[in-house]
PDB file of C-alpha atoms in Angstrom:
ATOM      1  CA  UNK A   1     -16.925  96.420 -32.846  1.00 57.00           C
ATOM      2  CA  UNK A   2     -15.387  97.715 -36.212  1.00 66.00           C
ATOM      3  CA  UNK A   3     -18.581  98.838 -37.975  1.00 77.00           C
ATOM      4  CA  UNK A   4     -19.009  96.949 -41.806  1.00 90.00           C
ATOM      5  CA  UNK A   5     -20.643  98.333 -44.283  1.00 92.00           C
ATOM      6  CA  UNK A   6     -22.359  97.180 -46.753  1.00 96.00           C
ATOM      7  CA  UNK A   7     -22.747  97.966 -50.782  1.00 96.00           C
ATOM      8  CA  UNK A   8     -26.652  98.596 -51.444  1.00 97.00           C
ATOM      9  CA  UNK A   9     -27.504  95.840 -52.828  1.00 97.00           C
ATOM     10  CA  UNK A  10     -25.790  93.483 -50.365  1.00 97.00           C
ATOM     11  CA  UNK A  11     -27.659  95.867 -47.221  1.00 98.00           C
ATOM     12  CA  UNK A  12     -30.588  94.363 -49.389  1.00 98.00           C
ATOM     13  CA  UNK A  13     -29.694  90.997 -49.897  1.00 98.00           C
ATOM     14  CA  UNK A  14     -28.693  90.905 -46.043  1.00 98.00           C
ATOM     15  CA  UNK A  15     -32.208  92.312 -45.411  1.00 98.00           C
ATOM     16  CA  UNK A  16     -33.861  89.418 -47.239  1.00 98.00           C
ATOM     17  CA  UNK A  17     -32.018  86.832 -44.847  1.00 98.00           C
ATOM     18  CA  UNK A  18     -34.675  85.543 -42.598  1.00 98.00           C
ATOM     19  CA  UNK A  19     -34.161  86.563 -38.543  1.00 98.00           C
ATOM     20  CA  UNK A  20     -32.281  83.946 -36.722  1.00 98.00           C
ATOM     21  CA  UNK A  21     -31.412  81.772 -39.569  1.00 98.00           C
ATOM     22  CA  UNK A  22     -27.957  79.919 -40.383  1.00 99.00           C
ATOM     23  CA  UNK A  23     -26.919  81.653 -43.852  1.00 99.00           C
ATOM     24  CA  UNK A  24     -24.875  79.980 -46.422  1.00 99.00           C
ATOM     25  CA  UNK A  25     -22.841  82.882 -48.142  1.00 98.00           C
ATOM     26  CA  UNK A  26     -21.472  81.232 -51.155  1.00 98.00           C
ATOM     27  CA  UNK A  27     -18.465  82.947 -53.165  1.00 95.00           C
ATOM     28  CA  UNK A  28     -18.152  85.317 -49.520  1.00 94.00           C
ATOM     29  CA  UNK A  29     -15.013  87.076 -51.445  1.00 88.00           C
ATOM     30  CA  UNK A  30     -13.460  89.084 -48.059  1.00 91.00           C
ATOM     31  CA  UNK A  31     -16.696  88.045 -45.761  1.00 95.00           C
ATOM     32  CA  UNK A  32     -18.357  91.350 -45.592  1.00 97.00           C
ATOM     33  CA  UNK A  33     -21.880  90.225 -45.872  1.00 98.00           C
ATOM     34  CA  UNK A  34     -21.695  87.343 -43.685  1.00 98.00           C
ATOM     35  CA  UNK A  35     -19.367  89.575 -40.602  1.00 98.00           C
ATOM     36  CA  UNK A  36     -22.448  92.141 -41.226  1.00 98.00           C
ATOM     37  CA  UNK A  37     -25.387  88.797 -40.626  1.00 98.00           C
ATOM     38  CA  UNK A  38     -23.163  88.345 -37.309  1.00 97.00           C
ATOM     39  CA  UNK A  39     -22.265  91.786 -35.707  1.00 96.00           C
ATOM     40  CA  UNK A  40     -26.116  93.161 -36.798  1.00 95.00           C
ATOM     41  CA  UNK A  41     -27.348  90.095 -34.936  1.00 96.00           C
ATOM     42  CA  UNK A  42     -29.100  88.361 -37.863  1.00 97.00           C
ATOM     43  CA  UNK A  43     -27.915  85.347 -38.260  1.00 98.00           C
ATOM     44  CA  UNK A  44     -26.854  83.331 -35.846  1.00 98.00           C
ATOM     45  CA  UNK A  45     -24.019  81.524 -37.117  1.00 98.00           C
ATOM     46  CA  UNK A  46     -22.149  82.055 -40.961  1.00 99.00           C
ATOM     47  CA  UNK A  47     -20.756  79.869 -43.071  1.00 98.00           C
ATOM     48  CA  UNK A  48     -18.683  81.591 -46.021  1.00 98.00           C
ATOM     49  CA  UNK A  49     -17.756  79.306 -48.686  1.00 98.00           C
ATOM     50  CA  UNK A  50     -15.291  80.425 -51.544  1.00 97.00           C
ATOM     51  CA  UNK A  51     -12.596  78.754 -54.480  1.00 96.00           C
ATOM     52  CA  UNK A  52     -10.172  80.874 -52.926  1.00 95.00           C
ATOM     53  CA  UNK A  53      -7.827  80.576 -50.431  1.00 96.00           C
ATOM     54  CA  UNK A  54      -6.604  84.181 -50.607  1.00 95.00           C
ATOM     55  CA  UNK A  55     -10.688  85.130 -50.205  1.00 94.00           C
ATOM     56  CA  UNK A  56     -11.377  83.052 -47.361  1.00 96.00           C
ATOM     57  CA  UNK A  57      -8.122  84.170 -45.759  1.00 97.00           C
ATOM     58  CA  UNK A  58      -8.821  87.726 -45.676  1.00 96.00           C
ATOM     59  CA  UNK A  59     -12.709  86.726 -44.373  1.00 97.00           C
ATOM     60  CA  UNK A  60     -10.958  84.758 -41.507  1.00 97.00           C
ATOM     61  CA  UNK A  61      -9.031  87.393 -40.106  1.00 97.00           C
ATOM     62  CA  UNK A  62     -12.075  89.988 -40.706  1.00 96.00           C
ATOM     63  CA  UNK A  63     -13.702  87.609 -38.535  1.00 97.00           C
ATOM     64  CA  UNK A  64     -10.920  87.134 -35.873  1.00 97.00           C
ATOM     65  CA  UNK A  65     -10.712  91.111 -36.226  1.00 96.00           C
ATOM     66  CA  UNK A  66     -14.421  91.809 -34.677  1.00 96.00           C
ATOM     67  CA  UNK A  67     -14.495  88.763 -32.319  1.00 96.00           C
ATOM     68  CA  UNK A  68     -16.325  86.030 -34.096  1.00 97.00           C
ATOM     69  CA  UNK A  69     -14.758  83.164 -35.257  1.00 96.00           C
ATOM     70  CA  UNK A  70     -17.169  81.248 -33.213  1.00 97.00           C
ATOM     71  CA  UNK A  71     -19.921  82.139 -34.717  1.00 98.00           C
ATOM     72  CA  UNK A  72     -18.636  82.359 -38.281  1.00 97.00           C
ATOM     73  CA  UNK A  73     -16.545  79.286 -40.211  1.00 96.00           C
ATOM     74  CA  UNK A  74     -14.991  79.991 -44.379  1.00 97.00           C
ATOM     75  CA  UNK A  75     -14.836  76.520 -46.319  1.00 98.00           C
ATOM     76  CA  UNK A  76     -13.083  76.704 -49.267  1.00 98.00           C
ATOM     77  CA  UNK A  77     -14.951  75.017 -51.771  1.00 96.00           C
ATOM     78  CA  UNK A  78     -16.960  75.019 -55.134  1.00 96.00           C
ATOM     79  CA  UNK A  79     -20.814  76.233 -54.187  1.00 96.00           C
ATOM     80  CA  UNK A  80     -22.132  73.973 -51.318  1.00 98.00           C
ATOM     81  CA  UNK A  81     -20.224  70.955 -51.870  1.00 97.00           C
ATOM     82  CA  UNK A  82     -18.670  70.649 -48.683  1.00 97.00           C
ATOM     83  CA  UNK A  83     -21.756  72.432 -46.899  1.00 98.00           C
ATOM     84  CA  UNK A  84     -24.620  70.137 -44.229  1.00 97.00           C
ATOM     85  CA  UNK A  85     -27.959  70.591 -44.748  1.00 98.00           C
ATOM     86  CA  UNK A  86     -27.875  71.642 -41.290  1.00 97.00           C
ATOM     87  CA  UNK A  87     -25.537  74.682 -41.288  1.00 96.00           C
ATOM     88  CA  UNK A  88     -27.745  76.377 -43.482  1.00 98.00           C
ATOM     89  CA  UNK A  89     -31.574  77.719 -43.731  1.00 99.00           C
ATOM     90  CA  UNK A  90     -30.797  80.632 -45.837  1.00 99.00           C
ATOM     91  CA  UNK A  91     -28.592  80.465 -48.967  1.00 99.00           C
ATOM     92  CA  UNK A  92     -26.582  84.147 -50.304  1.00 99.00           C
ATOM     93  CA  UNK A  93     -25.196  84.029 -53.648  1.00 98.00           C
ATOM     94  CA  UNK A  94     -24.215  87.288 -54.863  1.00 97.00           C
ATOM     95  CA  UNK A  95     -21.949  88.583 -57.753  1.00 92.00           C
ATOM     96  CA  UNK A  96     -21.891  85.085 -59.694  1.00 94.00           C
ATOM     97  CA  UNK A  97     -23.121  84.901 -63.398  1.00 92.00           C
ATOM     98  CA  UNK A  98     -26.462  82.764 -64.034  1.00 92.00           C
ATOM     99  CA  UNK A  99     -24.890  79.683 -65.323  1.00 94.00           C
ATOM    100  CA  UNK A 100     -22.639  79.039 -62.120  1.00 96.00           C
ATOM    101  CA  UNK A 101     -25.703  79.715 -59.673  1.00 97.00           C
ATOM    102  CA  UNK A 102     -27.832  77.871 -61.669  1.00 97.00           C
ATOM    103  CA  UNK A 103     -25.160  74.969 -61.633  1.00 97.00           C
ATOM    104  CA  UNK A 104     -24.621  75.653 -57.882  1.00 98.00           C
ATOM    105  CA  UNK A 105     -28.465  75.322 -56.810  1.00 98.00           C
ATOM    106  CA  UNK A 106     -29.294  72.106 -58.853  1.00 97.00           C
ATOM    107  CA  UNK A 107     -26.009  70.992 -57.527  1.00 97.00           C
ATOM    108  CA  UNK A 108     -26.922  71.132 -53.924  1.00 98.00           C
ATOM    109  CA  UNK A 109     -29.939  68.189 -53.088  1.00 97.00           C
ATOM    110  CA  UNK A 110     -30.761  68.747 -49.697  1.00 98.00           C
ATOM    111  CA  UNK A 111     -31.847  73.258 -51.376  1.00 98.00           C
ATOM    112  CA  UNK A 112     -35.344  70.766 -52.871  1.00 98.00           C
ATOM    113  CA  UNK A 113     -36.335  72.120 -49.619  1.00 98.00           C
ATOM    114  CA  UNK A 114     -39.330  74.585 -49.470  1.00 98.00           C
ATOM    115  CA  UNK A 115     -37.775  74.807 -46.097  1.00 98.00           C
ATOM    116  CA  UNK A 116     -35.068  76.942 -47.383  1.00 99.00           C
ATOM    117  CA  UNK A 117     -34.484  80.039 -48.656  1.00 99.00           C
ATOM    118  CA  UNK A 118     -32.160  81.400 -52.068  1.00 99.00           C
ATOM    119  CA  UNK A 119     -31.126  85.112 -51.667  1.00 99.00           C
ATOM    120  CA  UNK A 120     -29.655  85.750 -55.080  1.00 99.00           C
ATOM    121  CA  UNK A 121     -27.529  88.999 -56.189  1.00 98.00           C
ATOM    122  CA  UNK A 122     -26.881  87.867 -59.981  1.00 96.00           C
ATOM    123  CA  UNK A 123     -24.217  90.027 -62.235  1.00 90.00           C
ATOM    124  CA  UNK A 124     -25.454  89.383 -65.350  1.00 90.00           C
ATOM    125  CA  UNK A 125     -28.463  87.996 -67.508  1.00 94.00           C
ATOM    126  CA  UNK A 126     -31.279  88.493 -64.263  1.00 97.00           C
ATOM    127  CA  UNK A 127     -33.956  87.083 -67.555  1.00 97.00           C
ATOM    128  CA  UNK A 128     -31.716  83.725 -68.004  1.00 96.00           C
ATOM    129  CA  UNK A 129     -31.866  82.944 -64.205  1.00 97.00           C
ATOM    130  CA  UNK A 130     -35.315  83.517 -63.491  1.00 98.00           C
ATOM    131  CA  UNK A 131     -36.501  82.243 -66.197  1.00 98.00           C
ATOM    132  CA  UNK A 132     -33.749  78.828 -65.103  1.00 97.00           C
ATOM    133  CA  UNK A 133     -35.173  78.686 -61.511  1.00 98.00           C
ATOM    134  CA  UNK A 134     -38.885  78.365 -62.501  1.00 98.00           C
ATOM    135  CA  UNK A 135     -37.363  75.457 -64.391  1.00 98.00           C
ATOM    136  CA  UNK A 136     -35.579  73.729 -61.862  1.00 97.00           C
ATOM    137  CA  UNK A 137     -38.462  74.082 -59.375  1.00 98.00           C
ATOM    138  CA  UNK A 138     -37.874  77.191 -57.655  1.00 98.00           C
ATOM    139  CA  UNK A 139     -40.228  80.087 -57.240  1.00 98.00           C
ATOM    140  CA  UNK A 140     -39.576  83.551 -56.971  1.00 98.00           C
ATOM    141  CA  UNK A 141     -41.211  84.804 -53.972  1.00 98.00           C
ATOM    142  CA  UNK A 142     -39.793  88.406 -54.321  1.00 97.00           C
ATOM    143  CA  UNK A 143     -37.163  90.197 -56.075  1.00 98.00           C
ATOM    144  CA  UNK A 144     -36.143  94.022 -55.119  1.00 98.00           C
ATOM    145  CA  UNK A 145     -34.213  95.775 -57.845  1.00 98.00           C
ATOM    146  CA  UNK A 146     -31.272  98.271 -57.305  1.00 98.00           C
ATOM    147  CA  UNK A 147     -29.687 100.781 -59.230  1.00 97.00           C
ATOM    148  CA  UNK A 148     -26.141 101.087 -57.461  1.00 96.00           C
ATOM    149  CA  UNK A 149     -22.706 102.072 -59.501  1.00 93.00           C
ATOM    150  CA  UNK A 150     -24.793 103.382 -62.804  1.00 94.00           C
ATOM    151  CA  UNK A 151     -25.842  99.663 -63.110  1.00 96.00           C
ATOM    152  CA  UNK A 152     -29.223  97.789 -62.180  1.00 97.00           C
ATOM    153  CA  UNK A 153     -29.008  95.034 -59.869  1.00 97.00           C
ATOM    154  CA  UNK A 154     -31.739  92.373 -58.833  1.00 98.00           C
ATOM    155  CA  UNK A 155     -32.277  90.759 -55.309  1.00 98.00           C
ATOM    156  CA  UNK A 156     -34.073  87.680 -55.675  1.00 99.00           C
ATOM    157  CA  UNK A 157     -35.316  85.364 -52.715  1.00 99.00           C
ATOM    158  CA  UNK A 158     -36.670  82.233 -54.152  1.00 99.00           C
ATOM    159  CA  UNK A 159     -37.491  78.859 -52.692  1.00 99.00           C
ATOM    160  CA  UNK A 160     -37.933  75.566 -53.826  1.00 99.00           C
ATOM    161  CA  UNK A 161     -41.870  73.508 -55.111  1.00 98.00           C
ATOM    162  CA  UNK A 162     -40.650  70.817 -57.100  1.00 98.00           C
ATOM    163  CA  UNK A 163     -42.911  72.574 -59.772  1.00 98.00           C
ATOM    164  CA  UNK A 164     -41.059  72.582 -62.766  1.00 98.00           C
ATOM    165  CA  UNK A 165     -42.352  75.830 -64.521  1.00 97.00           C
ATOM    166  CA  UNK A 166     -42.237  77.345 -68.256  1.00 97.00           C
ATOM    167  CA  UNK A 167     -42.550  80.967 -67.970  1.00 97.00           C
ATOM    168  CA  UNK A 168     -42.256  83.018 -70.858  1.00 96.00           C
ATOM    169  CA  UNK A 169     -39.917  85.863 -71.664  1.00 96.00           C
ATOM    170  CA  UNK A 170     -41.953  88.329 -71.129  1.00 97.00           C
ATOM    171  CA  UNK A 171     -42.400  87.259 -67.600  1.00 97.00           C
ATOM    172  CA  UNK A 172     -38.936  86.786 -67.217  1.00 98.00           C
ATOM    173  CA  UNK A 173     -37.893  89.844 -68.268  1.00 98.00           C
ATOM    174  CA  UNK A 174     -38.662  91.734 -65.119  1.00 97.00           C
ATOM    175  CA  UNK A 175     -40.017  88.891 -62.574  1.00 97.00           C
ATOM    176  CA  UNK A 176     -41.830  90.076 -59.831  1.00 97.00           C
ATOM    177  CA  UNK A 177     -39.391  93.395 -59.229  1.00 97.00           C
ATOM    178  CA  UNK A 178     -40.293  95.775 -56.514  1.00 97.00           C
ATOM    179  CA  UNK A 179     -39.011  98.441 -54.557  1.00 96.00           C
ATOM    180  CA  UNK A 180     -37.850 102.643 -54.979  1.00 96.00           C
ATOM    181  CA  UNK A 181     -35.578 101.772 -58.062  1.00 97.00           C
ATOM    182  CA  UNK A 182     -38.412  99.394 -59.732  1.00 97.00           C
ATOM    183  CA  UNK A 183     -39.610 101.907 -62.231  1.00 97.00           C
ATOM    184  CA  UNK A 184     -36.217 102.797 -63.432  1.00 98.00           C
ATOM    185  CA  UNK A 185     -35.707  99.323 -63.520  1.00 98.00           C
ATOM    186  CA  UNK A 186     -38.279  98.711 -65.726  1.00 98.00           C
ATOM    187  CA  UNK A 187     -37.994 100.759 -67.628  1.00 98.00           C
ATOM    188  CA  UNK A 188     -34.161 100.261 -68.393  1.00 98.00           C
ATOM    189  CA  UNK A 189     -35.992  97.106 -69.606  1.00 98.00           C
ATOM    190  CA  UNK A 190     -37.887  98.508 -71.800  1.00 98.00           C
ATOM    191  CA  UNK A 191     -35.892 101.002 -73.628  1.00 97.00           C
ATOM    192  CA  UNK A 192     -32.823  98.280 -73.636  1.00 97.00           C
ATOM    193  CA  UNK A 193     -35.979  95.912 -75.780  1.00 98.00           C
ATOM    194  CA  UNK A 194     -36.988  99.096 -77.633  1.00 97.00           C
ATOM    195  CA  UNK A 195     -33.704  99.565 -79.353  1.00 97.00           C
ATOM    196  CA  UNK A 196     -33.195  95.657 -80.212  1.00 97.00           C
ATOM    197  CA  UNK A 197     -36.601  96.860 -82.271  1.00 96.00           C
ATOM    198  CA  UNK A 198     -34.535  99.644 -83.905  1.00 95.00           C
ATOM    199  CA  UNK A 199     -31.617  98.152 -85.302  1.00 94.00           C
ATOM    200  CA  UNK A 200     -30.507  95.036 -86.724  1.00 93.00           C
ATOM    201  CA  UNK A 201     -31.077  91.806 -84.873  1.00 93.00           C
ATOM    202  CA  UNK A 202     -32.471  88.222 -85.938  1.00 95.00           C
ATOM    203  CA  UNK A 203     -36.501  87.311 -85.927  1.00 96.00           C
ATOM    204  CA  UNK A 204     -36.677  85.156 -83.097  1.00 96.00           C
ATOM    205  CA  UNK A 205     -34.705  88.209 -81.269  1.00 96.00           C
ATOM    206  CA  UNK A 206     -36.980  90.651 -82.377  1.00 96.00           C
ATOM    207  CA  UNK A 207     -39.906  89.069 -81.496  1.00 97.00           C
ATOM    208  CA  UNK A 208     -39.205  88.403 -78.096  1.00 97.00           C
ATOM    209  CA  UNK A 209     -38.109  91.802 -77.874  1.00 97.00           C
ATOM    210  CA  UNK A 210     -41.722  92.516 -79.279  1.00 97.00           C
ATOM    211  CA  UNK A 211     -43.131  90.758 -76.584  1.00 97.00           C
ATOM    212  CA  UNK A 212     -41.936  92.117 -74.290  1.00 98.00           C
ATOM    213  CA  UNK A 213     -42.321  95.653 -74.740  1.00 98.00           C
ATOM    214  CA  UNK A 214     -45.792  94.890 -75.306  1.00 97.00           C
ATOM    215  CA  UNK A 215     -45.864  93.555 -71.823  1.00 97.00           C
ATOM    216  CA  UNK A 216     -44.166  95.950 -70.088  1.00 98.00           C
ATOM    217  CA  UNK A 217     -46.697  98.648 -71.999  1.00 97.00           C
ATOM    218  CA  UNK A 218     -50.046  96.123 -71.095  1.00 96.00           C
ATOM    219  CA  UNK A 219     -48.629  96.335 -66.999  1.00 91.00           C
ATOM    220  CA  UNK A 220     -48.039 100.118 -66.963  1.00 91.00           C
ATOM    221  CA  UNK A 221     -51.815 101.014 -68.065  1.00 85.00           C
TER     222      UNK A 221
END
């Protein structure tokens, strides 16, 4: 069977999937993550969704080549709109922006279940996604920092609690970041906010940056 090779961040995301869980891979692109989860034995069934029919065609071709079409299906839809609760225990959303990820989550009522797990790999604005998750009643369980292709990523696992929390900017700047790249990630956030303090910026932005810098300095003591 053909070996599926994943990027570093998708390898971490795959490892965050609970073994034996049915998986929905939202924005699956060409289906490599879903194929890996099936062929590695981590997931018994994968539903791969995308808004692009050409992307789903590539995913179907990959599933067919690997002989896993009985355990992986593709669905043309926006987010999770055509996915049933019984088809997914864990939901992966990787490579999409903060606003899109939150919209997908908030539009899917069956995700408001503590037994469902979210595995999220935002393309950008990590701090906004953290804040939005807590505000929507979800709790971040774990985060793993990933440095890849000269860029920082975070792999977030979260689940629903129903408790709406207003987390501050300082906490949301790092969340619960961990992993071998966590210190480099922390330093990246720190330097970015130190820079804001040294260049022209709005008063509000500078005050936020100051709180984040102080927060990180306190954590490092």
